[in-house]
């Protein structure tokens, strides 16, 4: 396989589409997989020759095996970006909503990872980037099964990294924060919600799909050849800001028994 292939799931929309486009710009041929046929067609129209699209349900084992078998060789990179969110308070959450989040976000990430990693292992190299979320790091109310599924993605990536390091495969997670794209479009269409959320981020802006694509391409690259098993949070500082806004009296510049 002379060309460097990158498989991108969830490439028919939002962040995945931007990651696919950025990968092509960086010299990869992209296998773009999604359930969303129209989204894939729009992607192909924008990217042209650089990508091959395929309708593939990442929760369907036979479909994933067929998609991997159709690749001309072992991909250099896999980006697991397909995901769903179904909101609702846990007390009333229907089992179907819980199971959908777990099945797509966690089981789908496992299934595609396992199938692609078998090809990477045979080639003795590969880089996998699983897209989680800051919801996998800090719980958000009413996120349904999303929080547990994304926390699962973080741990799954660590386990994959440990099991597959000796095979030449690196595995890392990217945890996007408040991203102005894709599944969050409906949230940021509300001007007041947008203003409050922007204000909560230490860097005072929402993230973009490009912020995520840049991070993914770094982790895929040789510059990251010594990085595996890590979760890189791309959130403008949001998840580190717990203590950022606590007041302290201006006159107090030391505390404790020896304070002077
Ligand atoms: N947008 C955000 O604010 C944000 C924040 C943190 C994390 N993320 C994560 O980033 C990833 C991309 O999200 P997005 O905002 O671009 O959302 P999106 O809804 O625009 O894209 C997700 C894509 O996944 C596809 N998909 C869903 N189920 C699938 C399945 N079974 N098989 C194949 N494809 C399937 C959808 O068709 C869709 O094209 C997701 O994993 C999401 O959880 C997004």
CSV table of C-alpha atoms and ligand atoms in Angstrom, one decimal:
chain,number,residue,atom,x,y,z
A,1,UNK,CA,0.0,0.0,0.0
A,2,UNK,CA,2.1,2.9,-1.3
A,3,UNK,CA,-0.5,5.5,-0.4
A,4,UNK,CA,-1.0,6.4,3.3
A,5,UNK,CA,-4.7,5.7,4.1
A,6,UNK,CA,-6.6,7.1,7.0
A,7,UNK,CA,-10.0,5.7,7.9
A,8,UNK,CA,-12.4,8.3,9.4
A,9,UNK,CA,-15.7,7.2,10.8
A,10,UNK,CA,-18.5,9.8,11.2
A,11,UNK,CA,-17.0,11.6,8.2
A,12,UNK,CA,-20.4,12.5,6.8
A,13,UNK,CA,-21.0,15.4,9.1
A,14,UNK,CA,-19.5,17.9,11.6
A,15,UNK,CA,-16.1,17.3,13.1
A,16,UNK,CA,-15.5,14.0,11.1
A,17,UNK,CA,-16.0,15.8,7.8
A,18,UNK,CA,-13.4,18.4,8.7
A,19,UNK,CA,-11.0,15.8,10.0
A,20,UNK,CA,-11.4,13.9,6.7
A,21,UNK,CA,-10.7,17.1,4.6
A,22,UNK,CA,-7.7,18.0,6.7
A,23,UNK,CA,-6.3,14.4,6.4
A,24,UNK,CA,-6.5,14.7,2.6
A,25,UNK,CA,-4.7,18.1,2.7
A,26,UNK,CA,-2.0,16.3,4.7
A,27,UNK,CA,-1.4,13.7,2.1
A,28,UNK,CA,-3.6,10.9,3.2
A,29,UNK,CA,-6.1,9.0,1.1
A,30,UNK,CA,-9.2,8.9,3.2
A,31,UNK,CA,-11.7,6.1,3.6
A,32,UNK,CA,-14.7,8.1,4.8
A,33,UNK,CA,-17.4,6.0,6.6
A,34,UNK,CA,-20.8,7.0,7.9
A,35,UNK,CA,-24.4,6.1,8.0
A,36,UNK,CA,-25.3,9.4,6.4
A,37,UNK,CA,-25.1,8.9,2.6
A,38,UNK,CA,-25.9,12.5,1.7
A,39,UNK,CA,-23.3,13.8,4.1
A,40,UNK,CA,-20.7,11.5,2.5
A,41,UNK,CA,-21.7,12.7,-1.0
A,42,UNK,CA,-21.2,16.3,0.1
A,43,UNK,CA,-17.8,15.4,1.5
A,44,UNK,CA,-16.8,13.7,-1.7
A,45,UNK,CA,-18.0,16.6,-3.8
A,46,UNK,CA,-15.8,18.9,-1.7
A,47,UNK,CA,-12.7,16.7,-1.5
A,48,UNK,CA,-12.7,15.0,-4.8
A,49,UNK,CA,-10.2,12.2,-5.5
A,50,UNK,CA,-8.7,12.2,-2.0
A,51,UNK,CA,-11.4,10.2,-0.4
A,52,UNK,CA,-13.5,7.1,-0.9
A,53,UNK,CA,-16.8,7.1,0.8
A,54,UNK,CA,-18.7,4.1,2.2
A,55,UNK,CA,-22.0,3.8,4.0
A,56,UNK,CA,-21.1,1.8,7.0
A,57,UNK,CA,-22.8,1.2,10.3
A,58,UNK,CA,-20.0,1.0,12.8
A,59,UNK,CA,-22.2,-1.1,15.2
A,60,UNK,CA,-22.7,-3.8,12.5
A,61,UNK,CA,-19.8,-6.3,12.8
A,62,UNK,CA,-20.3,-7.7,9.3
A,63,UNK,CA,-20.4,-4.2,7.7
A,64,UNK,CA,-17.3,-3.1,9.5
A,65,UNK,CA,-15.4,-6.3,8.5
A,66,UNK,CA,-16.5,-5.8,4.8
A,67,UNK,CA,-15.4,-2.1,4.9
A,68,UNK,CA,-12.0,-3.0,6.3
A,69,UNK,CA,-11.6,-5.9,3.8
A,70,UNK,CA,-12.3,-3.4,0.9
A,71,UNK,CA,-9.3,-1.3,1.9
A,72,UNK,CA,-6.2,-1.9,-0.3
A,73,UNK,CA,-4.0,-2.6,2.7
A,74,UNK,CA,-3.5,-1.6,6.3
A,75,UNK,CA,-4.5,2.0,7.0
A,76,UNK,CA,-1.8,4.2,8.6
A,77,UNK,CA,-4.4,6.0,10.7
A,78,UNK,CA,-7.9,5.4,12.1
A,79,UNK,CA,-10.0,8.2,13.5
A,80,UNK,CA,-13.1,6.9,15.4
A,81,UNK,CA,-15.3,10.0,15.2
A,82,UNK,CA,-18.8,8.6,14.7
A,83,UNK,CA,-21.0,9.3,17.7
A,84,UNK,CA,-24.4,10.1,19.0
A,85,UNK,CA,-25.9,11.9,21.9
A,86,UNK,CA,-29.4,11.5,23.4
A,87,UNK,CA,-30.3,13.8,26.2
A,88,UNK,CA,-32.5,13.1,29.1
A,89,UNK,CA,-32.5,12.9,32.9
A,90,UNK,CA,-31.4,9.5,34.2
A,91,UNK,CA,-34.5,9.0,36.2
A,92,UNK,CA,-36.6,8.9,33.1
A,93,UNK,CA,-34.1,7.8,30.5
A,94,UNK,CA,-35.5,5.1,28.2
A,95,UNK,CA,-33.3,2.0,27.9
A,96,UNK,CA,-33.2,2.5,24.1
A,97,UNK,CA,-31.6,5.9,24.5
A,98,UNK,CA,-29.0,4.6,27.0
A,99,UNK,CA,-28.2,1.6,24.8
A,100,UNK,CA,-27.9,3.6,21.6
A,101,UNK,CA,-25.2,5.9,23.1
A,102,UNK,CA,-23.3,2.9,24.5
A,103,UNK,CA,-23.6,0.9,21.3
A,104,UNK,CA,-22.5,3.6,18.8
A,105,UNK,CA,-20.0,5.5,21.0
A,106,UNK,CA,-18.3,2.7,22.8
A,107,UNK,CA,-19.1,-0.6,21.1
A,108,UNK,CA,-18.7,0.9,17.6
A,109,UNK,CA,-15.3,2.4,18.6
A,110,UNK,CA,-14.3,-1.0,19.9
A,111,UNK,CA,-15.5,-2.9,16.8
A,112,UNK,CA,-13.8,-0.6,14.2
A,113,UNK,CA,-10.7,-0.4,16.4
A,114,UNK,CA,-10.4,-4.2,16.7
A,115,UNK,CA,-11.0,-4.8,13.0
A,116,UNK,CA,-8.6,-2.1,11.7
A,117,UNK,CA,-6.0,-3.0,14.3
A,118,UNK,CA,-5.8,-6.5,13.0
A,119,UNK,CA,-4.6,-5.1,9.6
A,120,UNK,CA,-2.3,-2.6,11.4
A,121,UNK,CA,-0.8,-5.4,13.4
A,122,UNK,CA,0.0,-7.3,10.3
A,123,UNK,CA,1.8,-4.2,8.9
A,124,UNK,CA,3.5,-3.6,12.2
A,125,UNK,CA,2.4,0.0,12.5
A,126,UNK,CA,-0.6,2.3,12.9
A,127,UNK,CA,-2.0,5.2,14.8
A,128,UNK,CA,-5.6,5.2,16.2
A,129,UNK,CA,-7.3,8.3,17.5
A,130,UNK,CA,-10.6,7.8,19.4
A,131,UNK,CA,-12.8,10.9,19.8
A,132,UNK,CA,-14.3,11.1,23.3
A,133,UNK,CA,-15.6,14.2,24.9
A,134,UNK,CA,-15.1,16.4,28.0
A,135,UNK,CA,-18.3,14.6,29.1
A,136,UNK,CA,-16.2,11.5,29.5
A,137,UNK,CA,-14.0,13.4,31.9
A,138,UNK,CA,-16.6,15.5,33.9
A,139,UNK,CA,-20.2,14.6,34.1
A,140,UNK,CA,-22.9,16.9,32.6
A,141,UNK,CA,-26.4,16.6,33.8
A,142,UNK,CA,-29.0,15.1,31.5
A,143,UNK,CA,-26.4,13.8,29.0
A,144,UNK,CA,-28.1,10.4,29.1
A,145,UNK,CA,-25.7,7.5,28.3
A,146,UNK,CA,-23.3,9.8,26.6
A,147,UNK,CA,-21.1,10.5,29.6
A,148,UNK,CA,-20.6,6.9,30.5
A,149,UNK,CA,-20.0,5.9,26.9
A,150,UNK,CA,-17.3,8.6,26.4
A,151,UNK,CA,-15.7,7.7,29.8
A,152,UNK,CA,-15.6,4.2,28.4
A,153,UNK,CA,-13.9,5.4,25.2
A,154,UNK,CA,-11.1,7.0,27.3
A,155,UNK,CA,-10.4,3.8,29.2
A,156,UNK,CA,-10.9,1.6,26.2
A,157,UNK,CA,-8.2,3.7,24.4
A,158,UNK,CA,-5.8,3.1,27.3
A,159,UNK,CA,-6.4,-0.6,27.2
A,160,UNK,CA,-5.9,-0.7,23.4
A,161,UNK,CA,-2.7,1.3,23.8
A,162,UNK,CA,-1.3,-1.1,26.3
A,163,UNK,CA,-2.3,-4.3,24.4
A,164,UNK,CA,-1.2,-3.0,21.0
A,165,UNK,CA,2.0,-1.0,21.7
A,166,UNK,CA,4.1,-4.1,21.0
A,167,UNK,CA,2.4,-4.5,17.7
A,168,UNK,CA,3.5,-1.0,16.6
A,169,UNK,CA,0.1,0.6,17.1
A,170,UNK,CA,-0.3,3.8,19.1
A,171,UNK,CA,-3.7,4.7,20.5
A,172,UNK,CA,-4.7,8.1,21.9
A,173,UNK,CA,-8.0,9.9,22.7
A,174,UNK,CA,-9.0,13.4,21.9
A,175,UNK,CA,-11.6,14.8,24.2
A,176,UNK,CA,-13.2,17.9,22.5
A,177,UNK,CA,-14.8,20.5,24.7
A,178,UNK,CA,-17.6,22.9,23.6
A,179,UNK,CA,-17.3,22.6,19.8
A,180,UNK,CA,-19.3,24.9,17.5
A,181,UNK,CA,-20.1,22.2,15.0
A,182,UNK,CA,-22.0,19.0,14.2
A,183,UNK,CA,-24.2,17.6,17.0
A,184,UNK,CA,-23.9,20.9,18.9
A,185,UNK,CA,-25.3,23.1,16.1
A,186,UNK,CA,-28.7,23.2,17.7
A,187,UNK,CA,-27.3,24.2,21.1
A,188,UNK,CA,-25.3,27.1,19.7
A,189,UNK,CA,-28.2,28.4,17.6
A,190,UNK,CA,-29.5,29.7,20.9
A,191,UNK,CA,-27.7,33.1,21.3
A,192,UNK,CA,-28.0,33.2,25.1
A,193,UNK,CA,-26.8,29.7,25.6
A,194,UNK,CA,-23.9,30.4,23.3
A,195,UNK,CA,-22.9,33.6,25.2
A,196,UNK,CA,-23.0,31.8,28.6
A,197,UNK,CA,-21.0,28.9,27.3
A,198,UNK,CA,-18.4,31.1,25.6
A,199,UNK,CA,-18.0,33.0,28.8
A,200,UNK,CA,-17.4,29.8,30.8
A,201,UNK,CA,-14.4,28.8,28.7
A,202,UNK,CA,-11.0,30.3,30.0
A,203,UNK,CA,-10.0,31.1,26.4
A,204,UNK,CA,-13.4,32.8,25.9
A,205,UNK,CA,-14.4,31.1,22.7
A,206,UNK,CA,-16.0,27.9,21.5
A,207,UNK,CA,-13.8,25.3,19.9
A,208,UNK,CA,-13.9,24.6,16.2
A,209,UNK,CA,-13.7,21.4,14.1
A,210,UNK,CA,-10.3,22.7,12.9
A,211,UNK,CA,-9.1,22.7,16.6
A,212,UNK,CA,-9.9,19.0,16.7
A,213,UNK,CA,-8.6,18.2,13.3
A,214,UNK,CA,-5.2,19.8,14.0
A,215,UNK,CA,-4.9,17.8,17.2
A,216,UNK,CA,-5.9,14.5,15.5
A,217,UNK,CA,-3.3,15.1,12.7
A,218,UNK,CA,-0.6,15.8,15.3
A,219,UNK,CA,-1.4,12.6,17.2
A,220,UNK,CA,-1.4,10.7,13.9
A,221,UNK,CA,2.0,12.1,12.8
A,222,UNK,CA,5.6,11.1,13.4
A,223,UNK,CA,5.9,14.1,15.7
A,224,UNK,CA,3.7,12.1,18.2
A,225,UNK,CA,5.6,8.8,17.7
A,226,UNK,CA,6.4,8.5,21.4
A,227,UNK,CA,2.8,9.3,22.6
A,228,UNK,CA,0.4,6.5,23.3
A,229,UNK,CA,-2.3,5.9,25.9
A,230,UNK,CA,-3.0,9.6,26.4
A,231,UNK,CA,-6.2,11.6,26.4
A,232,UNK,CA,-5.6,15.1,25.0
A,233,UNK,CA,-8.4,17.5,26.1
A,234,UNK,CA,-9.0,20.2,23.6
A,235,UNK,CA,-11.4,22.6,25.5
A,236,UNK,CA,-9.9,26.0,25.9
A,237,UNK,CA,-9.1,25.2,29.5
A,238,UNK,CA,-12.7,24.5,30.5
A,239,UNK,CA,-12.2,21.3,32.5
A,240,UNK,CA,-9.3,22.8,34.4
A,241,UNK,CA,-11.3,25.9,35.4
A,242,UNK,CA,-13.0,24.5,38.5
A,243,UNK,CA,-11.1,26.9,40.8
A,244,UNK,CA,-10.7,29.7,38.3
A,245,UNK,CA,-13.5,32.0,39.6
A,246,UNK,CA,-13.3,31.5,43.4
A,247,UNK,CA,-12.8,34.9,45.2
A,248,UNK,CA,-10.1,35.6,47.8
A,249,UNK,CA,-10.0,38.8,49.8
A,250,UNK,CA,-7.4,41.1,48.2
A,251,UNK,CA,-5.7,41.7,51.5
A,252,UNK,CA,-5.0,38.0,52.2
A,253,UNK,CA,-1.6,37.2,50.5
A,254,UNK,CA,-0.6,34.4,52.9
A,255,UNK,CA,-2.5,31.9,55.1
A,256,UNK,CA,-1.6,29.4,57.8
A,257,UNK,CA,0.1,29.5,61.2
A,258,UNK,CA,3.3,31.1,59.9
A,259,UNK,CA,1.6,33.6,57.6
A,260,UNK,CA,3.1,37.1,57.8
B,1,LIG,N1,-19.8,18.8,18.5
B,1,LIG,C1,-19.4,18.8,19.8
B,1,LIG,O1,-19.7,19.7,20.6
B,1,LIG,C2,-18.6,17.6,20.3
B,1,LIG,C3,-18.0,17.8,21.6
B,1,LIG,C4,-17.3,16.7,22.1
B,1,LIG,C5,-17.2,15.5,21.4
B,1,LIG,N2,-17.8,15.4,20.2
B,1,LIG,C6,-17.7,14.1,19.5
B,1,LIG,O2,-17.1,14.3,18.3
B,1,LIG,C7,-17.6,13.3,17.4
B,1,LIG,C8,-18.2,14.0,16.1
B,1,LIG,O3,-19.4,14.8,16.6
B,1,LIG,P1,-20.0,15.9,15.7
B,1,LIG,O4,-20.3,17.0,16.5
B,1,LIG,O5,-19.3,16.1,14.4
B,1,LIG,O6,-21.5,15.2,15.4
B,1,LIG,P2,-22.3,14.9,14.1
B,1,LIG,O7,-23.6,14.4,14.5
B,1,LIG,O8,-22.2,16.0,13.2
B,1,LIG,O9,-21.4,13.7,13.5
B,1,LIG,C9,-21.5,12.4,13.9
B,1,LIG,C10,-21.6,11.4,12.7
B,1,LIG,O10,-21.6,10.1,13.2
B,1,LIG,C11,-22.4,9.4,12.3
B,1,LIG,N3,-22.9,8.1,12.9
B,1,LIG,C12,-23.8,8.0,14.0
B,1,LIG,N4,-24.0,6.7,14.2
B,1,LIG,C13,-23.3,6.0,13.3
B,1,LIG,C14,-23.1,4.6,13.1
B,1,LIG,N5,-23.8,3.7,13.8
B,1,LIG,N6,-22.3,4.2,12.1
B,1,LIG,C15,-21.6,5.2,11.4
B,1,LIG,N7,-21.8,6.5,11.5
B,1,LIG,C16,-22.6,6.9,12.5
B,1,LIG,C17,-23.6,10.3,12.0
B,1,LIG,O11,-24.3,9.9,10.9
B,1,LIG,C18,-22.8,11.6,11.9
B,1,LIG,O12,-22.5,11.9,10.5
B,1,LIG,C19,-18.6,12.5,18.1
B,1,LIG,O13,-18.0,11.3,18.6
B,1,LIG,C20,-19.0,13.4,19.3
B,1,LIG,O14,-19.4,12.6,20.4
B,1,LIG,C21,-18.5,16.4,19.7
